Amino acid sequence: MPPFAGSEAVGFPNIVSIDVGGQLFQTTKQTLTSAGPKTFFSRIAESSGLHTPFIDRDPELFSFLLSLLRTGNLPSKAKAFDLEDLIIESKFYGIESLLINSLSNPSQLEPFNLQKSLLLPLNGRDSPSALAATSCGTLHVAHGSKITSFDWSLRRKSTLLTHFTAVDSLLALSPALAAAGANDFSGLQILDLEKGRVRETLNWENVTKSGSTVQAIGSSPENMFVSFESSRRNSNSIMVYDLHSLTPVTEIGHNEIFGADIHSAIPATKLQWIEGYNLLMASGSHSGPSGVSGNIRLWDVRSGNIVWEIAEKVDCFADVAVCDGLSVIFKVGVNSGEASYVDLRNLNDETAWVCLGDKRRVVNGKKEGFGCKIETQGNQVFCTKGGDVELWSEVVMGSGNRGRIFKKNLMGRVRDMGGAKITNLAFGGSTMFFTRKDQQCVEVWQSSSREF
Amino acid sequence: MEEESTSAESASSERIKLNVGGKLFETTLSTLRSGGPDSLLFALSNRRSSDPNPVFIDRDPEIFSVLLSLLRTSHLPSTARRFSKTELNDEAAFYGIDAHLRAATAPPPLSGIDASLAAVLRPASEGLPSSFAVADSGAVWIAHGGQISGYDSSLTHSATVRTHLDEIDAICRVWPEIAAVGSKSDAGLHFYNFSGSRHVGSVHWTDPLDPRIFKARVNAVTSSECSVFASFDCIHRENCIIEVDKTKLQIVNQLARQSGNQAKHVVPAKMTWIPATGVLVGSAVAGGAFGFSGYVRIWDPRSGEVVWETNEPGGSGRSSRFGDTFADVEPDVEGLLLFKLCSKSGDLAMADMRFLKDDPWVYLKEKNPSLVSCGEVRNSVVHCYRGQVFVAREGALEVWSRVGEREIDEESERESEAEGFYRRNFVDKREDSERGIIKKIEGGGDRLFVSREDVEGIEVWESSHSSAPISLI
């Protein structure tokens, strides 16, 4: 739109005047219609007649939202106000999505510029057991039998009581909908967090007719994946549900365990969808007399076949994650505590882990990596180690065929280092969330430049 | 939003201009009138619209803009933080929209699983509270050292009355301005008016046929729609409940007279009026070296008869848990339930007041392994508020709340109602519980008021939609 659409409003039918709470504003029809069809503003743009439309709202807040419409960003003077005022006002005008887009957008995540910025306290005495965030930055935290949800601005919260004694797996389906499951309670519950009730309970009908506990939940744009294990722990399966209707689509990786076949007895405890390859990564491990062993499988969901599989016997993973942007699977070894990777682009039967750290530490047998978490976001890999977070990124060198170079950095300033062990890690909007052992709060890391 | 936009165009004649302290505001008549017909703004909106000059109000424009936002959005904007609570209250009272302001600043429905310590009310002198009474609006009267301090629904101190008593052990709201107080060290039930801060009447238990009924002291007070019930006892261990007419402040009835030294004959230390069924619930529990003993009794004040009673320990068929006597009993007035806390096991039991029988108790089970062992505690308090049961064990505060309804067939729900649908959670943090033993809990106005032994002031717990983030930058 031309910024100088005319010095006199009269001759230009393109210009719209609005009276908000006694103050006159002028803007163009294009600006108003950029709010989207069927919003308050588009209706004003259509109905411009002789009368100046009057809106009985606060003029100052309106001026900020008009700037948002014009530029996509809030003016800096809006910082004098509470974000909550602006959210209420934007909801009234029906342009909250623009505000979310401007303030909490996953593309704004700056991994190298994240700093410890907020603590979100949780009431009661239960420590958080699971975290889930949506792409716009809504956060759900399970602590004890409760789930507390924070809105995208992290200013408002609500708490819901569930049937679970503790929630072990949590997935945010939408800002108001979450899927929750537990290792000791049968069924996956779809919780409506706004109404505070269970919308649906999904169960896996297993052969033994016992309960089905949830080991992991994952989702793709179309499907939700749930790893179930029977309560008798002798069968497990990954169910695929349609994300919108929540009806079962297919079942992959169904295992029945007879005798002492330990390797098929491991249910998947992490499910991650690899968008770029249309594959589902399922990993599971368990601790036995000979140490921790496990497996990582890549599933083609449509055919129900395993595309690639690796059995972990030496230095099994403590956690694995796929980085779609880098086409790499990352793991932290449970014994060594070191990060390793395999390249997704050339997987075959001989593919082995490339260790990024000191390989010799494998031999001492201590579980240094125990409880480490690894998550990917964009082209970065975030790996927790004790109370700290390591940020792994690829350094792209122009020439030479020396293989890929990954380098790590410890996140945070000196005063942020250490602290209790990190138990959960999640990303939502432009924010990193994590929880620490025995602390009833969520730590929020945000980019300094985006701070409202 | 839809209606607003249509009215925006059609109702241009409904617009009104206001000049507040030199600053111009424009709004609609409907916004001004939302304050209610008794407000000043409503009166202003009735002026002839043909007058071209805006209405002039000689008040501060900044506070007015806050209150106008309140009327428009029924939400207090962040700019309100520039003003103190009293400033806002006074200004809202001037415009006649104080009810609006109260509604916007009131806490959301109290949810025990998500409550935090919002304030501590500390009277200025002799701040150890001996008792307190909470109103439905969330206002509270604290009795401390013979004084009563009143805090209004925004928790600001409104008045303090000095009574002639040395120590007030029982206090009850009779009228919004009148408190009934009693003491274990001085005879009689006394009425004090808050606004005039003066004594308005006294009631004593006397019996012309029995000269021993003399200097009877009050142990518990509760009030119904038109009466006040006070339990009196004499030095020679005779006790009864006196019904006092609320308007005349005169004795109208005497019930439940009893004497003796047994645990089941002591004076009721706790009384609650159940308006839905018109009965009075009283209980007394004594803790001794051999455990707890006591009774719960329900009277019908019209006949003066005992409708139902249970004594523990003892009484065959009264409780399936012999030897696990209750440490505290509390009725849930809204849900018509009776809750007891077992002294030995620490379990919570529930009885439906509509179907009371020989052994009506249903013991609530908590399946959470980390919370199951409660063990025996010496001091415990039970209080019901908003369908939740708050239990204090020593200094720790916990809540039993129902899990949200599940969309399944009704029969299986009813079956498991008692056990599976109450969940136990802590309200407080460990640090909170170390402040002292909880003596009294009371709920009102979506707040929970808690007093602790030998701790000055009263804690106020509230739920909040605000996440209260702590900035670390």
PDB file of C-alpha atoms in Angstrom, chain A residues 219-310:
ATOM      1  CA  SER A 219       2.209 -36.311  16.362  1.00  0.00           C
ATOM      2  CA  SER A 220       2.544 -35.418  12.708  1.00  0.00           C
ATOM      3  CA  PRO A 221       0.403 -32.799  10.943  1.00  0.00           C
ATOM      4  CA  GLU A 222      -2.227 -35.497  10.235  1.00  0.00           C
ATOM      5  CA  ASN A 223      -1.752 -38.186  12.830  1.00  0.00           C
ATOM      6  CA  MET A 224      -1.223 -38.801  16.479  1.00  0.00           C
ATOM      7  CA  PHE A 225       0.999 -41.717  17.476  1.00  0.00           C
ATOM      8  CA  VAL A 226       0.652 -43.428  20.811  1.00  0.00           C
ATOM      9  CA  SER A 227       2.915 -46.119  22.167  1.00  0.00           C
ATOM     10  CA  PHE A 228       0.873 -48.451  24.387  1.00  0.00           C
ATOM     11  CA  GLU A 229       2.019 -51.265  26.594  1.00  0.00           C
ATOM     12  CA  SER A 230      -0.339 -53.754  28.195  1.00  0.00           C
ATOM     13  CA  SER A 231      -0.543 -53.588  31.957  1.00  0.00           C
ATOM     14  CA  ARG A 232       0.928 -57.080  32.172  1.00  0.00           C
ATOM     15  CA  ARG A 233       3.850 -55.766  30.179  1.00  0.00           C
ATOM     16  CA  ASN A 234       3.776 -58.632  27.721  1.00  0.00           C
ATOM     17  CA  SER A 235       2.673 -56.805  24.620  1.00  0.00           C
ATOM     18  CA  ASN A 236       3.093 -53.370  23.155  1.00  0.00           C
ATOM     19  CA  SER A 237       2.108 -51.484  20.074  1.00  0.00           C
ATOM     20  CA  ILE A 238       2.130 -48.098  18.390  1.00  0.00           C
ATOM     21  CA  MET A 239      -1.355 -46.912  17.474  1.00  0.00           C
ATOM     22  CA  VAL A 240      -1.863 -44.288  14.788  1.00  0.00           C
ATOM     23  CA  TYR A 241      -4.898 -42.015  15.209  1.00  0.00           C
ATOM     24  CA  ASP A 242      -6.287 -39.339  12.978  1.00  0.00           C
ATOM     25  CA  LEU A 243      -5.339 -36.077  14.640  1.00  0.00           C
ATOM     26  CA  HIS A 244      -8.702 -34.415  14.068  1.00  0.00           C
ATOM     27  CA  SER A 245     -11.293 -37.142  14.436  1.00  0.00           C
ATOM     28  CA  LEU A 246      -9.151 -39.185  16.890  1.00  0.00           C
ATOM     29  CA  THR A 247     -10.251 -42.393  15.218  1.00  0.00           C
ATOM     30  CA  PRO A 248      -7.693 -45.187  14.898  1.00  0.00           C
ATOM     31  CA  VAL A 249      -6.050 -45.320  11.481  1.00  0.00           C
ATOM     32  CA  THR A 250      -3.616 -48.162  11.761  1.00  0.00           C
ATOM     33  CA  GLU A 251      -1.414 -50.042  14.152  1.00  0.00           C
ATOM     34  CA  ILE A 252       2.300 -50.482  13.665  1.00  0.00           C
ATOM     35  CA  GLY A 253       4.938 -52.362  15.565  1.00  0.00           C
ATOM     36  CA  HIS A 254       2.655 -54.685  17.460  1.00  0.00           C
ATOM     37  CA  ASN A 255       4.745 -57.007  19.625  1.00  0.00           C
ATOM     38  CA  GLU A 256       3.608 -59.944  21.683  1.00  0.00           C
ATOM     39  CA  ILE A 257       6.221 -61.235  24.029  1.00  0.00           C
ATOM     40  CA  PHE A 258       6.494 -64.947  24.651  1.00  0.00           C
ATOM     41  CA  GLY A 259       9.205 -66.483  26.754  1.00  0.00           C
ATOM     42  CA  ALA A 260      12.285 -64.502  27.499  1.00  0.00           C
ATOM     43  CA  ASP A 261      12.718 -62.620  24.254  1.00  0.00           C
ATOM     44  CA  ILE A 262      13.833 -59.438  25.872  1.00  0.00           C
ATOM     45  CA  HIS A 263      14.457 -57.359  22.786  1.00  0.00           C
ATOM     46  CA  SER A 264      10.944 -57.280  21.466  1.00  0.00           C
ATOM     47  CA  ALA A 265       9.701 -56.461  24.950  1.00  0.00           C
ATOM     48  CA  ILE A 266      10.834 -52.878  24.808  1.00  0.00           C
ATOM     49  CA  PRO A 267       7.975 -50.466  24.126  1.00  0.00           C
ATOM     50  CA  ALA A 268       8.753 -47.202  22.371  1.00  0.00           C
ATOM     51  CA  THR A 269       9.264 -44.442  24.904  1.00  0.00           C
ATOM     52  CA  LYS A 270       9.833 -41.681  22.412  1.00  0.00           C
ATOM     53  CA  LEU A 271       7.976 -41.028  19.172  1.00  0.00           C
ATOM     54  CA  GLN A 272       9.040 -38.297  16.805  1.00  0.00           C
ATOM     55  CA  TRP A 273       7.718 -37.543  13.368  1.00  0.00           C
ATOM     56  CA  ILE A 274      10.365 -36.736  10.722  1.00  0.00           C
ATOM     57  CA  GLU A 275       8.527 -34.411   8.403  1.00  0.00           C
ATOM     58  CA  GLY A 276      11.164 -34.266   5.665  1.00  0.00           C
ATOM     59  CA  TYR A 277      11.314 -38.033   5.264  1.00  0.00           C
ATOM     60  CA  ASN A 278       7.732 -38.990   6.160  1.00  0.00           C
ATOM     61  CA  LEU A 279       9.021 -41.397   8.742  1.00  0.00           C
ATOM     62  CA  LEU A 280       8.292 -42.018  12.401  1.00  0.00           C
ATOM     63  CA  MET A 281      11.195 -42.430  14.768  1.00  0.00           C
ATOM     64  CA  ALA A 282      10.391 -44.758  17.660  1.00  0.00           C
ATOM     65  CA  SER A 283      12.932 -45.494  20.321  1.00  0.00           C
ATOM     66  CA  GLY A 284      12.869 -47.495  23.494  1.00  0.00           C
ATOM     67  CA  SER A 285      15.359 -48.778  25.980  1.00  0.00           C
ATOM     68  CA  HIS A 286      15.437 -50.697  29.184  1.00  0.00           C
ATOM     69  CA  SER A 287      17.859 -51.485  31.882  1.00  0.00           C
ATOM     70  CA  GLY A 288      18.949 -55.084  32.322  1.00  0.00           C
ATOM     71  CA  PRO A 289      21.640 -57.038  34.129  1.00  0.00           C
ATOM     72  CA  SER A 290      24.086 -56.430  31.292  1.00  0.00           C
ATOM     73  CA  GLY A 291      23.471 -52.694  31.217  1.00  0.00           C
ATOM     74  CA  VAL A 292      21.053 -50.576  29.272  1.00  0.00           C
ATOM     75  CA  SER A 293      19.972 -51.845  25.877  1.00  0.00           C
ATOM     76  CA  GLY A 294      17.469 -50.515  23.430  1.00  0.00           C
ATOM     77  CA  ASN A 295      16.564 -49.918  19.827  1.00  0.00           C
ATOM     78  CA  ILE A 296      15.766 -47.101  17.448  1.00  0.00           C
ATOM     79  CA  ARG A 297      13.419 -47.749  14.546  1.00  0.00           C
ATOM     80  CA  LEU A 298      12.311 -45.650  11.642  1.00  0.00           C
ATOM     81  CA  TRP A 299       8.808 -46.597  10.527  1.00  0.00           C
ATOM     82  CA  ASP A 300       7.048 -45.979   7.281  1.00  0.00           C
ATOM     83  CA  VAL A 301       3.598 -45.438   8.752  1.00  0.00           C
ATOM     84  CA  ARG A 302       1.645 -46.055   5.552  1.00  0.00           C
ATOM     85  CA  SER A 303       3.152 -49.435   4.792  1.00  0.00           C
ATOM     86  CA  GLY A 304       3.813 -50.343   8.399  1.00  0.00           C
ATOM     87  CA  ASN A 305       7.355 -51.397   7.635  1.00  0.00           C
ATOM     88  CA  ILE A 306      10.575 -50.688   9.454  1.00  0.00           C
ATOM     89  CA  VAL A 307      12.806 -48.716   7.133  1.00  0.00           C
ATOM     90  CA  TRP A 308      15.880 -48.746   9.327  1.00  0.00           C
ATOM     91  CA  GLU A 309      16.657 -50.105  12.726  1.00  0.00           C
ATOM     92  CA  ILE A 310      19.594 -49.997  15.048  1.00  0.00           C
TER      93      ILE A 310
END
